[in-house]
Amino acid sequence: MKSSWDADLAKATVDSYVAQGVNEDLAIRTYTTRLLGQDPQLVLHGGGNTSVKTVFTDEDGTEVEVMCVKGSGWDMATIEPQGLPAVRLGPLQKIAEFERLSDEKMVALQRRQLLDPAAPNPSVEAILHAILPFKHVDHTHANAIVALTNQPNGEDIIREIYPDAVLVTYVMPGFELAKVCLRTLQGQPNGDAMILLNHGIFTYSDDPRQAYENMIALVDRAERKLAKGNERPFRGIELPDDLANVSEVAPIIRGALACDSGADEMPKRWVLEHRADDAILRFCNGETIEDYATKGNATPDHILRIKRAGIPLPPPTKLTLDKFANTVRSSVEQFAQDYDAYFKRNNERVGGTKVMLDPMPRVFYVAGLGLFAAGKTKKDAKVAADIAEATIEVITKAEGIGTFTALSEEDLFDVEYWSLEQAKLSKAVEKPLTRQVAVVTGAAGGLGYAISAALRSDGAEVAMLDIDGEKLAAAATELGAFAVCCDVTKLDAVDAAIARTVEQFGGVDILISNAGAAFQGRLLEVGDETFQQAFALNFWSHHYVARACVKVMETMGTGGALVFNVSKQAVNPGPDFGPYGTSKAALMALMRQYAVEYGVAGITANAVNADRIRTGLLTDEFIAERSVARGVSPEDYMRGNLLKREVSAQDVADAFVYLAKARKSTGAVITVDGGNVAAMMR
């Protein structure tokens, strides 16, 4: 491990923040915290914490000794000064003198000492930082340190490598940990670092660079020790030649994870993230993976993201996917049963006061394919995958020098059901389409973009498909969606696009089949090529995409929603629009056929009939032409309906989203045109 200290960048960071009125000590603390947080070998996703003791000037001009410590909810990799709230140092140190204190009361007392009452909660390890007699304190969960301590003889290994370090046996984070560390420090006041077994490492100094580089040097020492071990401790199995691919396997896993919420609500699905580098595959392909992958977490906080263990699965083959699916379902069911038993015996141990969390696994180790991690959102799934990767690294390195040994299930349960974590979970609110994956075609256009934005606003993960790659990339970046450049009139391109979507998210739950164009011409004058183009885009592309999505939905076995853009031409054809109107009418028939044939699978099929929306099809130039032809102003033309109101892309997008959520409507068409008698469904 090498130091990433950059003197010029450190100075520029400090100068920039000081110019904004930030305390100089806090400015350099922000820089060094990011250095630590940006190295995944040290901390991941909110793990670890740092602090600096300094002097602030209070509102009344009084100078106050404070400690700026990482606040709850902040990530060290991207932290800003406000993510290190200032706490009055003296009162914080006095809290350490209490004999007993619940974690809830500790948090309340710490909040009471904040200079800014609106600041985030100080870290639960703030008291521990306060009692360390150094200006700068750094704390990480370095993989290499954890790999050494998670051994049957971990304490002996640490004492051999770090004879001058303060060694603390595992204690759950919070007030009790601070008390234990205080007693240990009093017995060994001159230690150059503090190592917490099964937890992590603290380094400290009055100089910020020294505190940081002490961390790097000590972790490097651990890495050197591990490098002497066996880099490949797992004997691999022989893999079959006809391995199934990720897009075939992911929907099976995702379907097995889904929980039925009843007929009136969408299933509680999970979004997947797939990873498969050489280290992951060696781990997943191990002959004894059932043993080493189910021992427990690398550090106790990981249980909050990936439960206590993952599920090892055999290599799936193309010819035995049904058998593999049965294995996945039975493995998930067994995991849930085991989790229920784990909860009951530990809940009884702590007095029966806890409420069980969901029992679903978060990580699958699939031989030949790699790991699949699950989360409520794509972001959560990536976090779970990052932690699973760290777990793989820690277990592999630990097994390379000995035997990986996790904390007891009692210790892990106490962290998973820690009252402070329970309080955070109770505040979490899911959006209506959180956990759902949607595909939108024609997504870079005006209406497609509005639909994609509405779906994202409601919490859905969205794959945006469009033929205009440049415009699509910009739109997807803006919305935080997944861009797939695709000509939906090409069958192979559609199948590849849906496969990429499945690889990205694990499946498809919603299809908004929106792509289309208004091909014009009188029936006896328009060429066959124009007719063929109209049907290729306005009919066949919808069937290609729907067919590919329905196959995925059937594999998952959790239903889904198809919503087609049929336009008013399907029910109210106009002169000189034969190719457009007939292809859209065929599309409406297609929608109804999907409703008839796949309702039994819980898949709804509906459509939106919209008219006169300012999008790529209805340009300002076209509006001007039509308004002149009808002898009205462009504004009156756009309001030429019963309600005299112009219909916006957002109005239509809302209708698509409504139908995507509808659980008891199928074969239906919603008209969004302000009122057009000729286009009314009858």
XYZ file of C-alpha atoms in Angstrom:
682
model
C 0.000 0.000 0.000
C 1.415 3.365 -1.034
C 0.781 6.871 0.264
C -1.387 9.026 -2.020
C -0.453 12.273 -0.296
C -0.160 15.127 -2.786
C 1.307 18.238 -1.176
C 0.088 20.541 -3.938
C -3.446 19.159 -3.859
C -3.487 19.285 -0.065
C -2.512 22.952 -0.135
C -5.009 23.791 -2.883
C -7.806 22.039 -0.968
C -6.986 23.858 2.254
C -6.617 27.240 0.539
C -9.947 26.796 -1.244
C -11.854 25.916 1.926
C -10.163 28.570 4.061
C -11.160 31.166 1.458
C -14.754 30.014 2.056
C -14.390 30.588 5.794
C -13.633 26.994 6.794
C -11.344 26.371 9.769
C -7.855 25.407 8.513
C -7.654 22.249 10.638
C -11.054 21.157 9.332
C -9.953 21.885 5.766
C -6.914 19.589 5.948
C -9.003 17.018 7.809
C -11.414 16.995 4.872
C -8.528 16.338 2.477
C -7.035 13.474 4.494
C -10.443 11.906 5.115
C -11.025 11.731 1.373
C -7.616 10.141 0.858
C -8.605 7.328 3.179
C -12.170 7.038 1.896
C -11.173 6.793 -1.745
C -9.182 3.601 -1.171
C -11.568 0.597 -1.126
C -8.868 -1.447 0.596
C -9.377 0.785 3.643
C -13.079 1.677 3.844
C -16.292 1.095 1.916
C -19.561 3.020 1.732
C -19.821 4.954 4.954
C -17.387 2.794 6.907
C -14.561 4.198 9.002
C -14.326 7.642 10.541
C -11.871 10.460 11.225
C -11.614 13.434 13.558
C -9.576 16.534 14.319
C -9.393 18.498 17.567
C -9.298 22.239 17.042
C -10.697 25.575 18.235
C -13.835 27.223 16.869
C -15.242 30.646 17.606
C -18.819 30.423 18.881
C -21.581 32.867 17.919
C -20.818 35.043 20.970
C -17.126 35.290 20.055
C -16.002 32.757 22.654
C -13.277 30.337 21.595
C -14.359 26.737 22.120
C -12.282 23.563 22.021
C -14.077 21.186 19.667
C -13.599 17.930 17.856
C -14.763 17.726 14.254
C -15.720 14.089 13.649
C -17.309 12.289 10.721
C -21.069 12.643 10.828
C -23.635 9.907 10.340
C -24.631 9.389 6.723
C -21.464 10.841 5.210
C -19.075 8.864 3.016
C -15.377 9.477 3.616
C -14.635 9.307 -0.125
C -16.693 12.407 -0.938
C -16.961 14.163 2.407
C -17.256 17.937 2.719
C -16.424 20.035 5.798
C -20.079 19.992 6.887
C -19.782 16.209 7.048
C -17.427 16.621 10.007
C -19.646 18.356 12.597
C -17.997 20.199 15.491
C -18.687 18.815 18.986
C -17.566 20.488 22.230
C -14.530 18.471 23.248
C -14.556 18.832 27.042
C -18.137 17.644 27.623
C -17.601 14.823 25.106
C -14.572 13.570 27.039
C -16.545 13.713 30.292
C -19.169 11.373 28.829
C -16.440 8.708 28.766
C -16.359 8.863 32.562
C -19.914 7.518 32.842
C -20.067 3.975 34.155
C -22.999 2.964 31.954
C -24.821 4.625 29.108
C -27.231 3.289 26.508
C -26.342 4.002 22.913
C -29.537 6.036 22.499
C -28.599 8.274 25.420
C -25.038 8.503 24.124
C -26.292 9.769 20.764
C -28.555 12.284 22.516
C -25.706 13.553 24.726
C -23.410 13.885 21.731
C -26.037 15.846 19.818
C -26.403 18.163 22.800
C -22.744 19.136 22.400
C -22.949 20.057 18.711
C -22.091 23.675 17.950
C -24.595 23.548 15.102
C -27.819 21.862 16.245
C -28.746 21.182 12.612
C -25.545 19.203 11.960
C -25.625 15.429 11.411
C -25.190 13.066 14.355
C -21.540 12.629 15.308
C -20.116 9.146 14.731
C -21.007 6.533 17.353
C -17.246 6.290 17.898
C -16.917 10.020 18.642
C -16.208 9.413 22.348
C -13.422 7.016 21.416
C -11.895 9.679 19.164
C -12.232 12.240 21.952
C -10.273 10.213 24.528
C -7.332 9.621 22.193
C -4.789 12.366 23.116
C -3.934 13.319 19.549
C -5.135 16.069 17.258
C -5.793 13.843 14.218
C -7.344 10.380 14.546
C -7.953 8.046 11.586
C -10.023 4.845 11.690
C -10.445 2.339 8.837
C -11.685 -1.212 8.325
C -8.673 -2.176 6.197
C -9.148 -5.528 4.451
C -5.606 -6.637 5.252
C -5.978 -5.936 8.970
C -9.305 -7.773 9.110
C -7.852 -10.758 7.223
C -5.177 -11.061 9.928
C -7.485 -10.610 12.901
C -10.189 -12.990 11.601
C -8.062 -16.013 12.465
C -8.239 -18.476 15.368
C -4.870 -17.061 16.472
C -5.521 -13.528 15.228
C -4.393 -11.914 18.465
C -1.005 -13.691 18.325
C -0.519 -12.652 14.687
C -1.242 -9.010 15.488
C 1.073 -8.970 18.511
C 3.860 -10.427 16.377
C 3.469 -7.924 13.524
C 2.564 -4.884 15.634
C 4.404 -5.203 18.963
C 3.881 -1.505 19.731
C 0.174 -1.338 18.941
C -2.649 -1.225 21.466
C -4.709 -4.378 20.941
C -8.422 -4.435 21.800
C -10.514 -7.595 21.638
C -13.829 -7.281 19.798
C -16.477 -5.121 21.408
C -19.527 -3.807 19.601
C -19.175 -0.146 18.488
C -20.687 2.445 20.804
C -20.235 3.503 24.417
C -18.960 0.140 25.677
C -16.205 0.108 23.039
C -15.073 3.559 24.157
C -14.912 2.360 27.782
C -12.910 -0.758 26.892
C -10.489 1.255 24.757
C -10.067 3.805 27.546
C -9.091 1.079 30.027
C -6.757 -0.538 27.500
C -5.086 2.769 26.642
C -4.498 3.523 30.304
C -2.550 0.271 30.567
C -0.564 0.927 27.367
C -0.409 4.709 26.854
C 2.488 4.756 24.383
C 1.105 2.559 21.628
C 1.677 3.813 18.066
C -1.723 2.575 16.861
C -4.804 0.775 18.117
C -6.062 -2.413 16.461
C -9.558 -3.721 17.177
C -9.860 -7.435 16.486
C -12.487 -8.281 13.815
C -13.086 -4.561 13.341
C -10.243 -2.335 12.129
C -7.390 -0.020 13.024
C -6.863 3.473 14.501
C -3.810 5.606 13.792
C -3.179 9.045 15.218
C -0.808 11.990 15.355
C -0.800 15.710 15.932
C 0.278 16.028 12.302
C -2.394 15.181 9.678
C 0.038 13.739 7.139
C 1.726 11.608 9.785
C -1.583 10.168 10.984
C -2.503 9.295 7.399
C 0.876 7.815 6.478
C 0.980 5.819 9.719
C -2.224 4.180 8.500
C -0.716 3.427 5.090
C 2.498 2.035 6.578
C 0.753 -0.234 9.072
C -1.722 -1.579 6.541
C 1.160 -2.143 4.119
C 2.845 -4.231 6.818
C -0.280 -6.404 7.019
C -0.415 -6.744 3.237
C 3.204 -7.892 3.166
C 2.423 -10.569 5.736
C -0.537 -11.792 3.686
C 1.500 -11.760 0.471
C 3.637 -14.567 1.909
C 0.588 -16.820 2.017
C -1.051 -18.899 -0.704
C -2.597 -16.567 -3.286
C -4.912 -19.346 -4.524
C -6.040 -21.338 -1.508
C -9.148 -22.820 -3.153
C -9.055 -25.905 -5.355
C -11.349 -25.266 -8.316
C -14.024 -27.506 -9.785
C -14.178 -28.522 -13.436
C -16.704 -26.328 -15.234
C -19.081 -27.560 -17.965
C -18.605 -26.434 -21.563
C -22.186 -25.214 -22.036
C -22.398 -22.637 -19.241
C -25.500 -20.463 -19.311
C -24.913 -16.722 -19.584
C -25.640 -13.930 -17.122
C -28.795 -12.746 -18.910
C -30.261 -16.271 -18.614
C -29.369 -16.738 -14.946
C -30.047 -13.279 -13.461
C -33.871 -13.412 -13.933
C -33.939 -16.798 -12.206
C -32.173 -15.382 -9.158
C -34.227 -12.198 -9.197
C -37.469 -14.127 -9.464
C -36.539 -16.377 -6.548
C -35.824 -13.322 -4.403
C -39.108 -11.527 -5.097
C -41.645 -11.445 -2.275
C -45.371 -11.419 -2.996
C -47.027 -8.274 -1.650
C -50.564 -9.332 -2.533
C -52.696 -8.784 -5.635
C -53.058 -5.070 -5.003
C -49.339 -4.264 -4.926
C -46.271 -4.989 -7.004
C -44.024 -7.770 -5.704
C -41.099 -6.641 -3.559
C -38.410 -7.253 -6.102
C -34.650 -6.743 -5.885
C -32.216 -5.131 -8.314
C -29.069 -7.109 -9.103
C -25.410 -6.288 -9.717
C -23.121 -8.860 -11.334
C -19.334 -9.059 -10.897
C -16.870 -11.564 -12.348
C -13.118 -10.873 -12.283
C -10.478 -13.593 -11.834
C -10.424 -13.369 -8.022
C -14.226 -13.583 -7.817
C -14.369 -16.557 -10.179
C -11.657 -18.448 -8.289
C -13.686 -17.943 -5.127
C -16.999 -18.964 -6.726
C -15.463 -21.995 -8.435
C -13.949 -23.365 -5.241
C -14.514 -27.021 -4.459
C -15.270 -26.276 -0.775
C -17.127 -22.991 -1.199
C -20.015 -24.336 0.892
C -17.586 -24.177 3.829
C -15.618 -20.964 3.468
C -18.351 -18.755 1.927
C -20.842 -19.379 4.711
C -18.720 -18.683 7.796
C -19.810 -15.081 8.298
C -18.846 -11.485 7.599
C -15.399 -9.948 7.341
C -16.436 -7.095 9.638
C -19.641 -6.857 11.681
C -21.054 -3.812 9.881
C -21.122 -5.766 6.605
C -24.109 -7.727 7.888
C -26.215 -4.602 7.374
C -25.665 -4.852 3.608
C -25.164 -8.535 2.768
C -26.664 -10.479 5.686
C -24.545 -13.074 7.473
C -23.491 -15.109 4.426
C -24.100 -15.594 0.725
C -25.548 -18.557 -1.156
C -23.131 -20.741 -3.177
C -24.703 -22.140 -6.359
C -23.523 -24.777 -8.859
C -22.558 -23.919 -12.451
C -25.719 -23.396 -14.543
C -25.820 -24.960 -17.990
C -28.040 -24.037 -20.901
C -29.675 -27.463 -20.970
C -30.366 -27.654 -17.235
C -31.691 -24.175 -16.445
C -34.931 -25.596 -15.057
C -32.972 -27.725 -12.607
C -30.795 -24.738 -11.714
C -33.936 -22.626 -11.132
C -35.256 -25.244 -8.720
C -31.926 -25.189 -6.881
C -32.031 -21.411 -6.610
C -35.592 -21.361 -5.289
C -34.950 -24.094 -2.737
C -31.712 -22.398 -1.630
C -33.492 -19.079 -1.102
C -36.298 -20.796 0.810
C -33.768 -22.598 3.009
C -31.868 -19.352 3.611
C -35.098 -17.650 4.716
C -35.959 -20.531 7.039
C -32.461 -20.501 8.538
C -32.663 -16.737 8.955
C -35.980 -17.051 10.761
C -34.449 -19.591 13.154
C -31.360 -17.379 13.631
C -33.599 -14.439 14.457
C -35.794 -16.343 16.890
C -32.973 -17.811 18.969
C -31.095 -14.510 19.169
C -34.187 -12.415 19.741
C -35.026 -14.645 22.668
C -31.483 -14.106 23.961
C -31.937 -10.308 23.983
C -35.386 -10.337 25.551
C -37.684 -10.738 22.528
C -37.830 -7.010 21.767
C -36.690 -7.030 18.132
C -38.795 -7.077 14.966
C -37.463 -9.350 12.240
C -36.032 -7.779 9.110
C -36.612 -9.323 5.709
C -34.989 -12.773 5.509
C -33.835 -12.561 1.893
C -30.191 -13.271 0.977
C -28.196 -10.507 -0.671
C -25.324 -12.349 -2.361
C -25.110 -15.401 -4.631
C -21.806 -17.031 -5.594
C -22.483 -18.811 -8.899
C -19.793 -21.188 -10.130
C -18.586 -20.205 -13.580
C -20.395 -16.855 -13.615
C -19.349 -14.905 -10.513
C -21.251 -13.078 -7.810
C -24.726 -11.548 -7.978
C -25.583 -8.985 -5.304
C -29.077 -7.701 -4.546
C -30.317 -4.326 -3.339
C -33.516 -2.296 -3.325
C -31.943 0.006 -5.923
C -29.060 -0.305 -8.363
C -26.986 1.837 -6.028
C -27.738 -0.490 -3.116
C -26.908 -3.525 -5.260
C -23.537 -2.015 -6.183
C -22.793 -1.327 -2.525
C -23.645 -4.930 -1.660
C -21.420 -6.144 -4.504
C -18.524 -3.970 -3.330
C -18.848 -5.421 0.163
C -19.136 -8.959 -1.221
C -15.944 -8.363 -3.204
C -14.200 -7.155 -0.045
C -15.482 -10.267 1.743
C -14.042 -12.456 -1.007
C -10.683 -10.712 -0.694
C -10.586 -10.993 3.102
C -11.609 -14.674 3.130
C -9.158 -15.525 0.339
C -6.219 -13.813 2.060
C -7.188 -15.194 5.447
C -7.386 -18.733 4.061
C -4.041 -18.162 2.358
C -2.269 -17.913 5.729
C -4.579 -19.964 7.928
C -8.318 -20.243 8.453
C -10.894 -17.487 8.116
C -12.875 -17.202 11.348
C -15.770 -14.764 11.610
C -17.413 -13.347 14.693
C -20.077 -15.399 16.415
C -23.654 -15.169 15.184
C -24.542 -13.512 18.515
C -22.105 -10.664 17.832
C -23.322 -10.295 14.267
C -26.968 -10.327 15.338
C -26.287 -7.568 17.847
C -24.986 -5.351 15.042
C -27.735 -6.274 12.566
C -30.404 -5.495 15.174
C -28.559 -2.618 16.851
C -31.152 -0.124 18.023
C -29.320 2.743 16.310
C -29.450 0.925 12.966
C -33.094 0.006 13.525
C -33.880 3.689 13.992
C -32.316 4.483 10.609
C -34.288 1.737 8.869
C -37.558 2.918 10.373
C -37.106 6.292 8.675
C -36.488 4.850 5.216
C -39.356 5.395 2.774
C -39.523 3.681 -0.603
C -40.960 5.378 -3.666
C -43.829 3.673 -5.536
C -41.568 2.103 -8.187
C -38.488 1.433 -6.078
C -37.202 -2.113 -6.834
C -38.790 -2.094 -10.328
C -36.879 -2.184 -13.636
C -38.387 -0.403 -16.640
C -37.456 -0.364 -20.322
C -38.462 2.675 -22.410
C -38.080 2.705 -26.196
C -37.757 5.917 -28.157
C -36.442 7.224 -24.856
C -34.329 10.117 -26.129
C -37.306 11.875 -27.756
C -39.570 14.358 -26.028
C -42.229 11.931 -24.837
C -39.792 9.067 -24.196
C -37.631 11.347 -22.108
C -40.655 12.582 -20.124
C -41.741 8.990 -19.460
C -38.234 7.985 -18.401
C -38.021 10.983 -16.088
C -41.401 10.179 -14.529
C -40.387 6.559 -13.924
C -37.080 7.620 -12.345
C -38.911 10.150 -10.189
C -41.079 7.313 -8.872
C -38.014 5.242 -8.021
C -37.729 2.844 -10.979
C -34.450 1.771 -12.525
C -34.732 2.689 -16.203
C -33.087 1.329 -19.347
C -33.482 3.934 -22.089
C -33.438 2.554 -25.645
C -33.053 4.819 -28.664
C -31.349 4.837 -32.057
C -29.771 8.287 -31.512
C -26.738 7.318 -29.457
C -25.424 10.800 -28.733
C -28.768 12.227 -27.669
C -29.521 9.074 -25.684
C -26.250 9.203 -23.751
C -26.908 12.797 -22.699
C -30.488 12.020 -21.638
C -29.513 8.914 -19.669
C -26.709 10.748 -17.883
C -29.087 13.512 -16.901
C -31.636 11.073 -15.470
C -29.224 8.558 -13.975
C -30.600 5.883 -16.302
C -28.975 3.081 -18.318
C -28.462 3.921 -21.995
C -28.741 1.216 -24.666
C -28.346 2.404 -28.251
C -30.678 0.215 -30.291
C -32.516 0.128 -33.601
C -35.752 -1.436 -32.388
C -36.708 -2.484 -35.912
C -33.842 -5.021 -35.870
C -34.679 -8.248 -34.036
C -31.098 -9.113 -33.083
C -30.499 -5.580 -31.814
C -33.608 -5.754 -29.629
C -32.674 -9.122 -28.145
C -29.172 -7.855 -27.414
C -30.538 -4.669 -25.812
C -32.867 -6.563 -23.476
C -30.054 -8.987 -22.612
C -27.839 -6.010 -21.696
C -30.632 -4.602 -19.559
C -31.016 -7.912 -17.757
C -27.259 -8.099 -17.194
C -27.386 -4.584 -15.762
C -30.387 -4.937 -13.428
C -31.266 -8.630 -13.237
C -34.564 -8.504 -15.124
C -37.389 -6.391 -16.570
C -40.679 -5.547 -14.853
C -42.099 -2.730 -16.986
C -41.964 -2.102 -20.725
C -42.976 1.278 -22.101
C -43.034 0.552 -25.823
C -43.036 4.093 -27.102
C -40.875 4.302 -30.248
C -42.746 5.376 -33.346
C -43.002 7.784 -36.250
C -45.859 9.378 -38.226
C -45.481 7.962 -41.738
C -47.805 9.833 -44.137
C -49.343 9.226 -47.547
C -52.595 8.366 -49.345
C -53.236 4.636 -49.660
C -53.121 4.543 -53.473
C -50.119 6.847 -53.719
C -47.803 5.892 -50.887
C -45.074 3.409 -51.777
C -44.863 -0.088 -50.336
C -41.476 0.767 -48.830
C -43.058 3.514 -46.724
C -45.761 1.109 -45.564
C -43.132 -1.467 -44.659
C -41.119 1.119 -42.734
C -44.245 2.196 -40.866
C -45.057 -1.360 -39.822
C -41.397 -2.113 -39.025
C -41.289 0.719 -36.484
C -44.899 1.077 -35.337
C -45.791 -2.619 -35.128
C -42.945 -5.116 -35.455
C -40.520 -3.245 -33.177
C -43.142 -3.266 -30.421
C -43.627 -6.998 -30.832
C -39.851 -7.624 -30.806
C -39.369 -5.672 -27.592
C -42.496 -7.002 -25.884
C -41.620 -10.591 -26.782
C -38.098 -10.251 -25.391
C -39.355 -8.629 -22.183
C -42.177 -11.134 -21.655
C -39.680 -14.005 -21.910
C -37.697 -12.410 -19.078
C -40.859 -11.771 -17.052
C -41.927 -15.395 -17.448
C -38.505 -16.588 -16.298
C -38.809 -14.447 -13.174
C -42.367 -15.592 -12.604
C -43.416 -12.375 -10.868
C -45.607 -10.760 -13.519
C -44.961 -7.436 -15.210
C -46.476 -4.574 -17.177
C -46.491 -3.740 -20.885
C -47.648 -0.279 -21.959
C -47.797 0.644 -25.661
C -48.047 4.040 -27.346
C -50.873 3.515 -29.843
C -51.676 7.199 -30.519
C -55.079 8.531 -31.520
C -54.555 7.335 -35.103
C -55.365 3.801 -33.956
C -58.993 4.782 -33.229
C -59.414 8.056 -35.123
C -57.564 7.755 -38.458
C -57.034 10.879 -40.482
C -56.663 11.361 -44.252
C -53.159 10.987 -45.738
C -51.955 9.055 -42.639
C -52.652 5.518 -43.869
C -49.243 3.961 -43.045
C -49.284 5.539 -39.597
C -52.906 4.826 -38.678
C -52.990 1.233 -39.901
C -49.716 0.293 -38.203
C -50.931 1.853 -34.951
C -54.258 0.039 -35.210
C -52.322 -3.209 -35.617
C -50.311 -2.262 -32.538
C -53.493 -1.845 -30.501
C -54.568 -5.315 -31.570
C -51.142 -6.613 -30.554
C -51.543 -5.054 -27.110
C -54.885 -6.795 -26.632
C -53.435 -10.113 -27.732
C -50.663 -9.843 -25.132
C -53.325 -9.065 -22.542
C -55.313 -12.164 -23.519
C -52.387 -14.571 -23.648
C -50.206 -13.436 -20.730
C -52.674 -12.267 -18.122
C -52.416 -15.737 -16.605
C -48.739 -14.974 -15.914
C -49.682 -11.770 -14.092
C -48.505 -9.598 -16.987
C -50.711 -6.620 -17.819
C -50.853 -5.121 -21.323
C -52.332 -1.657 -21.819
C -51.958 1.357 -24.081
C -52.023 5.140 -24.161
C -53.814 7.057 -26.895
C -52.463 10.612 -26.971
C -52.853 13.489 -29.388
C -51.239 16.859 -30.134
C -48.159 16.836 -27.906
C -45.191 19.065 -28.621
C -42.606 16.322 -29.214
C -40.363 15.151 -32.026
C -43.387 14.012 -34.017
C -45.303 17.249 -33.587
C -42.770 19.995 -34.298
C -43.425 23.727 -34.186
C -43.229 23.775 -37.985
C -45.832 21.010 -38.294
C -48.087 22.772 -35.758
C -47.865 25.981 -37.786
C -48.805 24.138 -40.981
C -51.806 22.407 -39.420
C -53.054 25.589 -37.727
C -52.934 27.498 -41.049
C -54.802 24.664 -42.769
C -57.521 24.877 -40.113
C -57.581 28.667 -39.976
C -56.686 28.943 -36.277
C -53.687 30.095 -34.274
C -51.046 27.522 -33.210
C -52.198 27.960 -29.601
C -55.843 27.334 -30.505
C -54.826 24.358 -32.635
C -53.028 22.797 -29.651
C -56.117 23.460 -27.500
C -58.543 22.113 -30.068
C -60.261 19.710 -27.711
C -63.340 19.601 -25.500
C -61.481 20.955 -22.461
C -59.641 23.658 -24.449
C -56.436 22.653 -22.686
C -53.099 21.844 -24.308
C -51.828 18.359 -23.483
C -48.167 18.241 -22.405
C -45.639 15.418 -22.623
C -45.765 15.234 -18.834
C -49.538 14.636 -18.939
C -49.017 11.694 -21.252
C -46.027 10.407 -19.290
C -48.197 10.341 -16.166
C -50.684 8.111 -17.990
C -47.940 5.666 -18.977
C -46.682 5.503 -15.395
C -50.214 5.007 -14.091
C -50.706 2.001 -16.359
C -47.272 0.651 -15.415
C -48.479 0.575 -11.798
C -52.016 -0.646 -12.510
C -52.550 -4.105 -11.041
C -56.154 -4.724 -12.105
C -56.342 -3.256 -15.606
C -55.289 -5.062 -18.761
C -56.323 -4.684 -22.393
C -57.221 -1.058 -21.631
C -56.520 2.178 -23.491
C -56.241 5.525 -21.703
C -56.922 8.553 -23.878
C -54.968 11.715 -23.091
C -56.038 14.364 -25.594
C -58.168 16.895 -23.706
C -61.297 15.423 -25.260
C -61.716 14.324 -28.875
C -65.107 12.732 -29.519
C -63.909 10.893 -32.619
C -61.031 9.303 -30.689
C -63.116 8.172 -27.731
C -62.927 4.430 -27.133
C -66.179 2.623 -27.913
